[in-house]
PDB file of C-alpha atoms in Angstrom:
ATOM      1  CA  ASP A   7      33.257  -0.877-178.423  1.00  0.00           C
ATOM      2  CA  GLY A   8      35.215  -3.835-179.872  1.00  0.00           C
ATOM      3  CA  GLY A   9      33.055  -6.225-181.841  1.00  0.00           C
ATOM      4  CA  ILE A  10      31.900  -8.199-185.072  1.00  0.00           C
ATOM      5  CA  THR A  11      29.596  -6.481-187.553  1.00  0.00           C
ATOM      6  CA  GLN A  12      27.649  -8.130-190.642  1.00  0.00           C
ATOM      7  CA  SER A  13      25.737  -6.048-192.947  1.00  0.00           C
ATOM      8  CA  PRO A  14      23.092  -5.742-194.423  1.00  0.00           C
ATOM      9  CA  LYS A  15      20.850  -7.249-191.895  1.00  0.00           C
ATOM     10  CA  TYR A  16      18.505  -8.633-194.285  1.00  0.00           C
ATOM     11  CA  LEU A  17      19.190  -9.155-198.210  1.00  0.00           C
ATOM     12  CA  PHE A  18      16.590  -9.958-200.627  1.00  0.00           C
ATOM     13  CA  ARG A  19      17.867 -11.651-204.112  1.00  0.00           C
ATOM     14  CA  LYS A  20      16.677 -12.722-207.141  1.00  0.00           C
ATOM     15  CA  GLU A  21      17.135 -16.118-208.315  1.00  0.00           C
ATOM     16  CA  GLY A  22      20.565 -16.391-210.827  1.00  0.00           C
ATOM     17  CA  GLN A  23      21.978 -13.866-208.986  1.00  0.00           C
ATOM     18  CA  ASN A  24      25.392 -13.246-206.349  1.00  0.00           C
ATOM     19  CA  VAL A  25      25.492 -11.510-203.493  1.00  0.00           C
ATOM     20  CA  THR A  26      27.924 -10.503-201.097  1.00  0.00           C
ATOM     21  CA  LEU A  27      27.435 -10.506-197.257  1.00  0.00           C
ATOM     22  CA  SER A  28      30.022  -7.932-195.353  1.00  0.00           C
ATOM     23  CA  CYS A  29      31.801  -9.259-191.769  1.00  0.00           C
ATOM     24  CA  GLU A  30      34.112  -6.931-190.326  1.00  0.00           C
ATOM     25  CA  GLN A  31      35.927  -7.144-186.972  1.00  0.00           C
ATOM     26  CA  ASN A  32      38.126  -4.805-184.933  1.00  0.00           C
ATOM     27  CA  LEU A  33      38.642  -7.535-182.412  1.00  0.00           C
ATOM     28  CA  ASN A  34      42.236  -8.265-183.673  1.00  0.00           C
ATOM     29  CA  HIS A  35      41.221 -11.982-183.904  1.00  0.00           C
ATOM     30  CA  ASP A  36      43.449 -13.549-186.185  1.00  0.00           C
ATOM     31  CA  ALA A  37      40.710 -16.480-187.001  1.00  0.00           C
ATOM     32  CA  MET A  38      37.455 -15.645-188.634  1.00  0.00           C
ATOM     33  CA  TYR A  39      34.313 -18.203-189.873  1.00  0.00           C
ATOM     34  CA  TRP A  40      31.488 -18.160-191.774  1.00  0.00           C
ATOM     35  CA  TYR A  41      28.253 -20.407-190.593  1.00  0.00           C
ATOM     36  CA  ARG A  42      25.069 -20.854-192.331  1.00  0.00           C
ATOM     37  CA  GLN A  43      21.701 -21.679-190.109  1.00  0.00           C
ATOM     38  CA  ASP A  44      18.578 -22.662-191.550  1.00  0.00           C
ATOM     39  CA  PRO A  45      15.580 -22.890-189.313  1.00  0.00           C
ATOM     40  CA  GLY A  46      15.240 -25.109-186.343  1.00  0.00           C
ATOM     41  CA  GLN A  47      19.121 -26.420-187.103  1.00  0.00           C
ATOM     42  CA  GLY A  48      21.992 -25.841-185.440  1.00  0.00           C
ATOM     43  CA  LEU A  49      24.979 -23.892-187.660  1.00  0.00           C
ATOM     44  CA  ARG A  50      26.925 -24.861-190.523  1.00  0.00           C
ATOM     45  CA  LEU A  51      30.238 -24.615-191.305  1.00  0.00           C
ATOM     46  CA  ILE A  52      30.978 -22.928-194.779  1.00  0.00           C
ATOM     47  CA  TYR A  53      34.333 -21.553-194.916  1.00  0.00           C
ATOM     48  CA  TYR A  54      36.675 -20.334-191.907  1.00  0.00           C
ATOM     49  CA  SER A  55      40.142 -18.599-192.261  1.00  0.00           C
ATOM     50  CA  GLN A  56      43.163 -18.665-189.739  1.00  0.00           C
ATOM     51  CA  ILE A  57      45.193 -16.005-191.163  1.00  0.00           C
ATOM     52  CA  VAL A  58      44.872 -13.340-193.897  1.00  0.00           C
ATOM     53  CA  ASN A  59      45.105 -14.753-197.578  1.00  0.00           C
ATOM     54  CA  ASP A  60      44.606 -18.217-196.665  1.00  0.00           C
ATOM     55  CA  PHE A  61      41.132 -19.904-196.116  1.00  0.00           C
ATOM     56  CA  GLN A  62      39.719 -23.621-195.746  1.00  0.00           C
ATOM     57  CA  LYS A  63      36.556 -25.115-197.067  1.00  0.00           C
ATOM     58  CA  GLY A  64      34.085 -26.033-194.175  1.00  0.00           C
ATOM     59  CA  ASP A  65      31.178 -28.716-194.473  1.00  0.00           C
ATOM     60  CA  ILE A  66      29.204 -27.096-196.809  1.00  0.00           C
ATOM     61  CA  ALA A  67      31.232 -25.024-199.070  1.00  0.00           C
ATOM     62  CA  GLU A  68      29.712 -25.429-202.545  1.00  0.00           C
ATOM     63  CA  GLY A  69      28.341 -22.390-204.068  1.00  0.00           C
ATOM     64  CA  TYR A  70      30.036 -19.819-201.758  1.00  0.00           C
ATOM     65  CA  SER A  71      33.349 -18.333-202.271  1.00  0.00           C
ATOM     66  CA  VAL A  72      35.204 -16.101-199.840  1.00  0.00           C
ATOM     67  CA  SER A  73      38.271 -13.687-199.571  1.00  0.00           C
ATOM     68  CA  ARG A  74      40.629 -12.943-196.812  1.00  0.00           C
ATOM     69  CA  GLU A  75      42.413  -9.809-197.980  1.00  0.00           C
ATOM     70  CA  LYS A  76      42.251  -7.847-194.701  1.00  0.00           C
ATOM     71  CA  LYS A  77      42.372  -9.022-191.429  1.00  0.00           C
ATOM     72  CA  GLU A  78      39.476  -7.211-190.225  1.00  0.00           C
ATOM     73  CA  SER A  79      37.545  -8.382-193.261  1.00  0.00           C
ATOM     74  CA  PHE A  80      36.200 -11.773-194.866  1.00  0.00           C
ATOM     75  CA  PRO A  81      33.389 -11.206-197.557  1.00  0.00           C
ATOM     76  CA  LEU A  82      31.455 -14.128-198.228  1.00  0.00           C
ATOM     77  CA  THR A  83      29.843 -14.383-201.609  1.00  0.00           C
ATOM     78  CA  VAL A  84      26.748 -16.674-202.528  1.00  0.00           C
ATOM     79  CA  THR A  85      27.089 -17.480-206.008  1.00  0.00           C
ATOM     80  CA  SER A  86      23.899 -18.502-208.315  1.00  0.00           C
ATOM     81  CA  ALA A  87      25.425 -22.074-207.806  1.00  0.00           C
ATOM     82  CA  GLN A  88      23.753 -22.509-204.467  1.00  0.00           C
ATOM     83  CA  LYS A  89      20.999 -24.218-204.939  1.00  0.00           C
ATOM     84  CA  ASN A  90      18.793 -23.233-201.628  1.00  0.00           C
ATOM     85  CA  PRO A  91      20.796 -19.820-200.224  1.00  0.00           C
ATOM     86  CA  THR A  92      17.604 -18.576-198.232  1.00  0.00           C
ATOM     87  CA  ALA A  93      19.265 -18.926-194.658  1.00  0.00           C
ATOM     88  CA  PHE A  94      20.572 -16.822-191.635  1.00  0.00           C
ATOM     89  CA  TYR A  95      24.193 -16.194-192.316  1.00  0.00           C
ATOM     90  CA  LEU A  96      26.875 -15.564-189.012  1.00  0.00           C
ATOM     91  CA  CYS A  97      29.996 -14.512-189.016  1.00  0.00           C
ATOM     92  CA  ALA A  98      32.445 -15.567-186.408  1.00  0.00           C
ATOM     93  CA  SER A  99      35.778 -14.652-185.028  1.00  0.00           C
ATOM     94  CA  SER A 100      38.391 -16.070-182.739  1.00  0.00           C
ATOM     95  CA  ILE A 101      41.729 -14.797-181.433  1.00  0.00           C
ATOM     96  CA  SER A 102      42.880 -17.877-182.963  1.00  0.00           C
ATOM     97  CA  GLY A 103      42.286 -21.139-184.621  1.00  0.00           C
ATOM     98  CA  GLY A 104      43.172 -23.058-181.593  1.00  0.00           C
ATOM     99  CA  PHE A 105      40.736 -25.230-180.294  1.00  0.00           C
ATOM    100  CA  LEU A 106      40.280 -23.573-176.931  1.00  0.00           C
ATOM    101  CA  ALA A 107      39.784 -20.162-178.221  1.00  0.00           C
ATOM    102  CA  GLU A 108      35.918 -19.107-177.799  1.00  0.00           C
ATOM    103  CA  GLN A 109      34.013 -18.122-181.010  1.00  0.00           C
ATOM    104  CA  PHE A 110      32.572 -14.306-181.662  1.00  0.00           C
ATOM    105  CA  PHE A 111      29.410 -14.174-183.479  1.00  0.00           C
ATOM    106  CA  GLY A 112      28.329 -11.068-185.659  1.00  0.00           C
ATOM    107  CA  PRO A 113      24.205 -10.268-185.248  1.00  0.00           C
ATOM    108  CA  GLY A 114      23.693 -12.008-188.662  1.00  0.00           C
ATOM    109  CA  THR A 115      22.601 -11.495-192.327  1.00  0.00           C
ATOM    110  CA  ARG A 116      19.018 -13.239-193.214  1.00  0.00           C
ATOM    111  CA  LEU A 117      19.337 -13.845-196.932  1.00  0.00           C
ATOM    112  CA  THR A 118      16.144 -14.277-198.882  1.00  0.00           C
ATOM    113  CA  VAL A 119      15.735 -15.483-202.363  1.00  0.00           C
ATOM    114  CA  LEU A 120      12.756 -14.410-204.479  1.00  0.00           C
TER     115      LEU A 120
ATOM    116  CA  ALA B   7      26.708 -40.621-186.193  1.00  0.00           C
ATOM    117  CA  GLN B   8      25.972 -36.982-184.825  1.00  0.00           C
ATOM    118  CA  LYS B   9      28.957 -35.252-182.892  1.00  0.00           C
ATOM    119  CA  ILE B  10      26.338 -33.518-180.601  1.00  0.00           C
ATOM    120  CA  THR B  11      23.298 -34.975-179.888  1.00  0.00           C
ATOM    121  CA  GLN B  12      20.450 -32.042-178.287  1.00  0.00           C
ATOM    122  CA  THR B  13      17.396 -34.524-178.225  1.00  0.00           C
ATOM    123  CA  GLN B  14      14.808 -32.347-176.437  1.00  0.00           C
ATOM    124  CA  PRO B  15      12.987 -30.587-178.134  1.00  0.00           C
ATOM    125  CA  GLY B  16      11.395 -27.700-176.451  1.00  0.00           C
ATOM    126  CA  MET B  17      12.009 -27.041-172.309  1.00  0.00           C
ATOM    127  CA  PHE B  18       9.222 -25.281-170.030  1.00  0.00           C
ATOM    128  CA  VAL B  19      10.373 -23.860-166.764  1.00  0.00           C
ATOM    129  CA  GLN B  20       9.072 -21.521-164.029  1.00  0.00           C
ATOM    130  CA  GLU B  21      10.425 -18.424-163.408  1.00  0.00           C
ATOM    131  CA  LYS B  22      13.356 -18.559-160.644  1.00  0.00           C
ATOM    132  CA  GLU B  23      12.950 -22.311-160.916  1.00  0.00           C
ATOM    133  CA  ALA B  24      16.362 -24.305-162.310  1.00  0.00           C
ATOM    134  CA  VAL B  25      16.382 -25.926-165.415  1.00  0.00           C
ATOM    135  CA  THR B  26      19.138 -28.249-167.238  1.00  0.00           C
ATOM    136  CA  LEU B  27      19.537 -28.991-171.253  1.00  0.00           C
ATOM    137  CA  ASP B  28      21.005 -32.209-172.068  1.00  0.00           C
ATOM    138  CA  CYS B  29      24.091 -32.622-174.599  1.00  0.00           C
ATOM    139  CA  THR B  30      25.972 -35.351-175.317  1.00  0.00           C
ATOM    140  CA  TYR B  31      28.787 -35.443-177.490  1.00  0.00           C
ATOM    141  CA  ASP B  32      30.846 -38.260-179.700  1.00  0.00           C
ATOM    142  CA  THR B  33      34.673 -37.744-179.936  1.00  0.00           C
ATOM    143  CA  SER B  34      37.917 -40.229-180.067  1.00  0.00           C
ATOM    144  CA  ASP B  35      40.209 -36.790-179.505  1.00  0.00           C
ATOM    145  CA  GLN B  36      41.593 -36.766-175.985  1.00  0.00           C
ATOM    146  CA  SER B  37      41.706 -33.200-176.075  1.00  0.00           C
ATOM    147  CA  TYR B  38      38.421 -31.167-177.015  1.00  0.00           C
ATOM    148  CA  GLY B  39      36.538 -28.328-175.509  1.00  0.00           C
ATOM    149  CA  LEU B  40      32.926 -27.921-175.309  1.00  0.00           C
ATOM    150  CA  PHE B  41      30.918 -24.677-175.614  1.00  0.00           C
ATOM    151  CA  TRP B  42      27.344 -23.452-174.738  1.00  0.00           C
ATOM    152  CA  TYR B  43      25.782 -21.102-177.027  1.00  0.00           C
ATOM    153  CA  LYS B  44      22.164 -18.766-176.129  1.00  0.00           C
ATOM    154  CA  GLN B  45      20.320 -17.466-179.409  1.00  0.00           C
ATOM    155  CA  PRO B  46      17.280 -15.068-178.697  1.00  0.00           C
ATOM    156  CA  SER B  47      14.549 -14.390-181.241  1.00  0.00           C
ATOM    157  CA  SER B  48      16.532 -11.688-182.625  1.00  0.00           C
ATOM    158  CA  GLY B  49      19.319 -13.973-183.880  1.00  0.00           C
ATOM    159  CA  GLU B  50      22.471 -13.692-182.404  1.00  0.00           C
ATOM    160  CA  MET B  51      24.977 -16.068-180.625  1.00  0.00           C
ATOM    161  CA  ILE B  52      25.553 -15.269-177.261  1.00  0.00           C
ATOM    162  CA  PHE B  53      28.657 -17.697-175.348  1.00  0.00           C
ATOM    163  CA  LEU B  54      27.675 -18.922-172.170  1.00  0.00           C
ATOM    164  CA  ILE B  55      30.299 -21.301-170.746  1.00  0.00           C
ATOM    165  CA  TYR B  56      33.508 -23.170-171.887  1.00  0.00           C
ATOM    166  CA  GLN B  57      34.511 -26.666-170.045  1.00  0.00           C
ATOM    167  CA  GLY B  58      37.686 -28.194-171.866  1.00  0.00           C
ATOM    168  CA  SER B  59      38.099 -32.226-171.794  1.00  0.00           C
ATOM    169  CA  TYR B  60      41.073 -31.789-169.112  1.00  0.00           C
ATOM    170  CA  ASP B  61      39.480 -29.292-166.345  1.00  0.00           C
ATOM    171  CA  GLU B  62      38.662 -31.836-163.593  1.00  0.00           C
ATOM    172  CA  GLN B  63      36.172 -29.207-161.970  1.00  0.00           C
ATOM    173  CA  ASN B  64      32.633 -28.393-163.738  1.00  0.00           C
ATOM    174  CA  ALA B  65      32.653 -25.125-165.176  1.00  0.00           C
ATOM    175  CA  THR B  66      30.507 -22.119-163.797  1.00  0.00           C
ATOM    176  CA  GLU B  67      29.793 -18.580-165.214  1.00  0.00           C
ATOM    177  CA  GLY B  68      27.215 -16.662-162.923  1.00  0.00           C
ATOM    178  CA  ARG B  69      23.863 -18.510-162.738  1.00  0.00           C
ATOM    179  CA  TYR B  70      25.143 -21.262-165.308  1.00  0.00           C
ATOM    180  CA  SER B  71      26.877 -24.116-164.842  1.00  0.00           C
ATOM    181  CA  LEU B  72      27.929 -27.283-167.046  1.00  0.00           C
ATOM    182  CA  ASN B  73      27.636 -30.743-165.791  1.00  0.00           C
ATOM    183  CA  PHE B  74      30.442 -32.171-167.281  1.00  0.00           C
ATOM    184  CA  GLN B  75      30.548 -36.180-167.328  1.00  0.00           C
ATOM    185  CA  LYS B  76      33.588 -37.020-169.223  1.00  0.00           C
ATOM    186  CA  ALA B  77      32.982 -41.161-169.277  1.00  0.00           C
ATOM    187  CA  ARG B  78      29.771 -40.738-170.248  1.00  0.00           C
ATOM    188  CA  LYS B  79      30.288 -37.979-172.764  1.00  0.00           C
ATOM    189  CA  SER B  80      27.762 -35.591-171.463  1.00  0.00           C
ATOM    190  CA  ALA B  81      27.946 -31.696-170.806  1.00  0.00           C
ATOM    191  CA  ASN B  82      24.765 -30.981-169.643  1.00  0.00           C
ATOM    192  CA  LEU B  83      23.878 -26.921-169.208  1.00  0.00           C
ATOM    193  CA  VAL B  84      21.923 -25.939-165.976  1.00  0.00           C
ATOM    194  CA  ILE B  85      20.846 -22.287-165.579  1.00  0.00           C
ATOM    195  CA  SER B  86      19.666 -21.824-161.829  1.00  0.00           C
ATOM    196  CA  ALA B  87      16.963 -19.163-160.821  1.00  0.00           C
ATOM    197  CA  SER B  88      15.714 -18.775-164.897  1.00  0.00           C
ATOM    198  CA  GLN B  89      14.475 -15.141-165.753  1.00  0.00           C
ATOM    199  CA  LEU B  90      12.117 -14.412-168.499  1.00  0.00           C
ATOM    200  CA  GLY B  91      14.991 -12.876-170.872  1.00  0.00           C
ATOM    201  CA  ASP B  92      16.211 -16.574-170.762  1.00  0.00           C
ATOM    202  CA  SER B  93      13.561 -17.565-173.286  1.00  0.00           C
ATOM    203  CA  ALA B  94      15.680 -18.659-176.295  1.00  0.00           C
ATOM    204  CA  MET B  95      17.666 -21.516-178.480  1.00  0.00           C
ATOM    205  CA  TYR B  96      20.273 -22.926-176.807  1.00  0.00           C
ATOM    206  CA  PHE B  97      23.507 -24.968-178.680  1.00  0.00           C
ATOM    207  CA  CYS B  98      25.939 -26.956-177.570  1.00  0.00           C
ATOM    208  CA  ALA B  99      29.322 -27.040-179.700  1.00  0.00           C
ATOM    209  CA  MET B 100      32.342 -29.044-179.526  1.00  0.00           C
ATOM    210  CA  ARG B 101      35.525 -28.463-181.025  1.00  0.00           C
ATOM    211  CA  GLU B 102      38.511 -30.733-181.534  1.00  0.00           C
ATOM    212  CA  PRO B 103      41.821 -30.187-182.618  1.00  0.00           C
ATOM    213  CA  THR B 104      41.737 -31.329-186.273  1.00  0.00           C
ATOM    214  CA  GLY B 105      45.082 -31.298-187.132  1.00  0.00           C
ATOM    215  CA  ALA B 106      46.201 -27.538-187.588  1.00  0.00           C
ATOM    216  CA  ASN B 107      42.770 -25.751-188.257  1.00  0.00           C
ATOM    217  CA  SER B 108      39.607 -27.066-185.666  1.00  0.00           C
ATOM    218  CA  LYS B 109      36.331 -26.246-186.267  1.00  0.00           C
ATOM    219  CA  LEU B 110      33.178 -26.043-184.119  1.00  0.00           C
ATOM    220  CA  THR B 111      30.313 -28.248-184.647  1.00  0.00           C
ATOM    221  CA  PHE B 112      26.773 -27.419-183.142  1.00  0.00           C
ATOM    222  CA  GLY B 113      24.113 -29.427-182.273  1.00  0.00           C
ATOM    223  CA  LYS B 114      20.392 -28.682-183.811  1.00  0.00           C
ATOM    224  CA  GLY B 115      19.459 -26.636-180.373  1.00  0.00           C
ATOM    225  CA  ILE B 116      17.088 -26.644-177.405  1.00  0.00           C
ATOM    226  CA  THR B 117      14.294 -24.013-177.157  1.00  0.00           C
ATOM    227  CA  LEU B 118      13.658 -23.365-173.764  1.00  0.00           C
ATOM    228  CA  SER B 119      10.188 -20.756-172.574  1.00  0.00           C
ATOM    229  CA  VAL B 120      10.557 -19.287-169.469  1.00  0.00           C
ATOM    230  CA  ARG B 121       7.465 -19.017-167.979  1.00  0.00           C
ATOM    231  CA  PRO B 122       6.299 -16.205-165.608  1.00  0.00           C
TER     232      PRO B 122
END
């Protein structure tokens, strides 16, 4: 079955630690995205990538980093510089970066900083 | 200014009745796409329906239809024959062609509760 997987589902981190969230897709999509969702809020774009080895900052990129070494994978690192990292993180992909392309979402990772 | 506005904080509907979820948007582009997503308590975002700015007919997808009024910049989602499984958060989103790359901008969402 084609789809997007994110792991882990729940993640706990101590303050000051970096943590990496995994996102893998087998849909052969070119574009991938990372969003952050806070309680009672919509999604905000952190980073996106249109092709391998290229990515751009979204609206709230500070304190986050990404890589896109393979088409299928777009891991997100939450660094210690992110002031308030506790949130729900969603990864998405679309067949292209065009504005008509529907985005498909993974199941999400809930990150809690202790 | 907000790009996507969803002002209804929470909606209730009786099972088997229809319900309309409101969405207004703001853009100066002539070409754009409007999307509705459903987010159940499990957290995943489920795509429901899409409307392109140049589509002359309102989009429909099973029990979902989009009441698109371009001049008023509104894209309301209509769910017919509500089911208990429709209880979830619903997000309206817009995609504009900002140069070579385009991003999806989401509203804050509406909570829908279906009563038996």
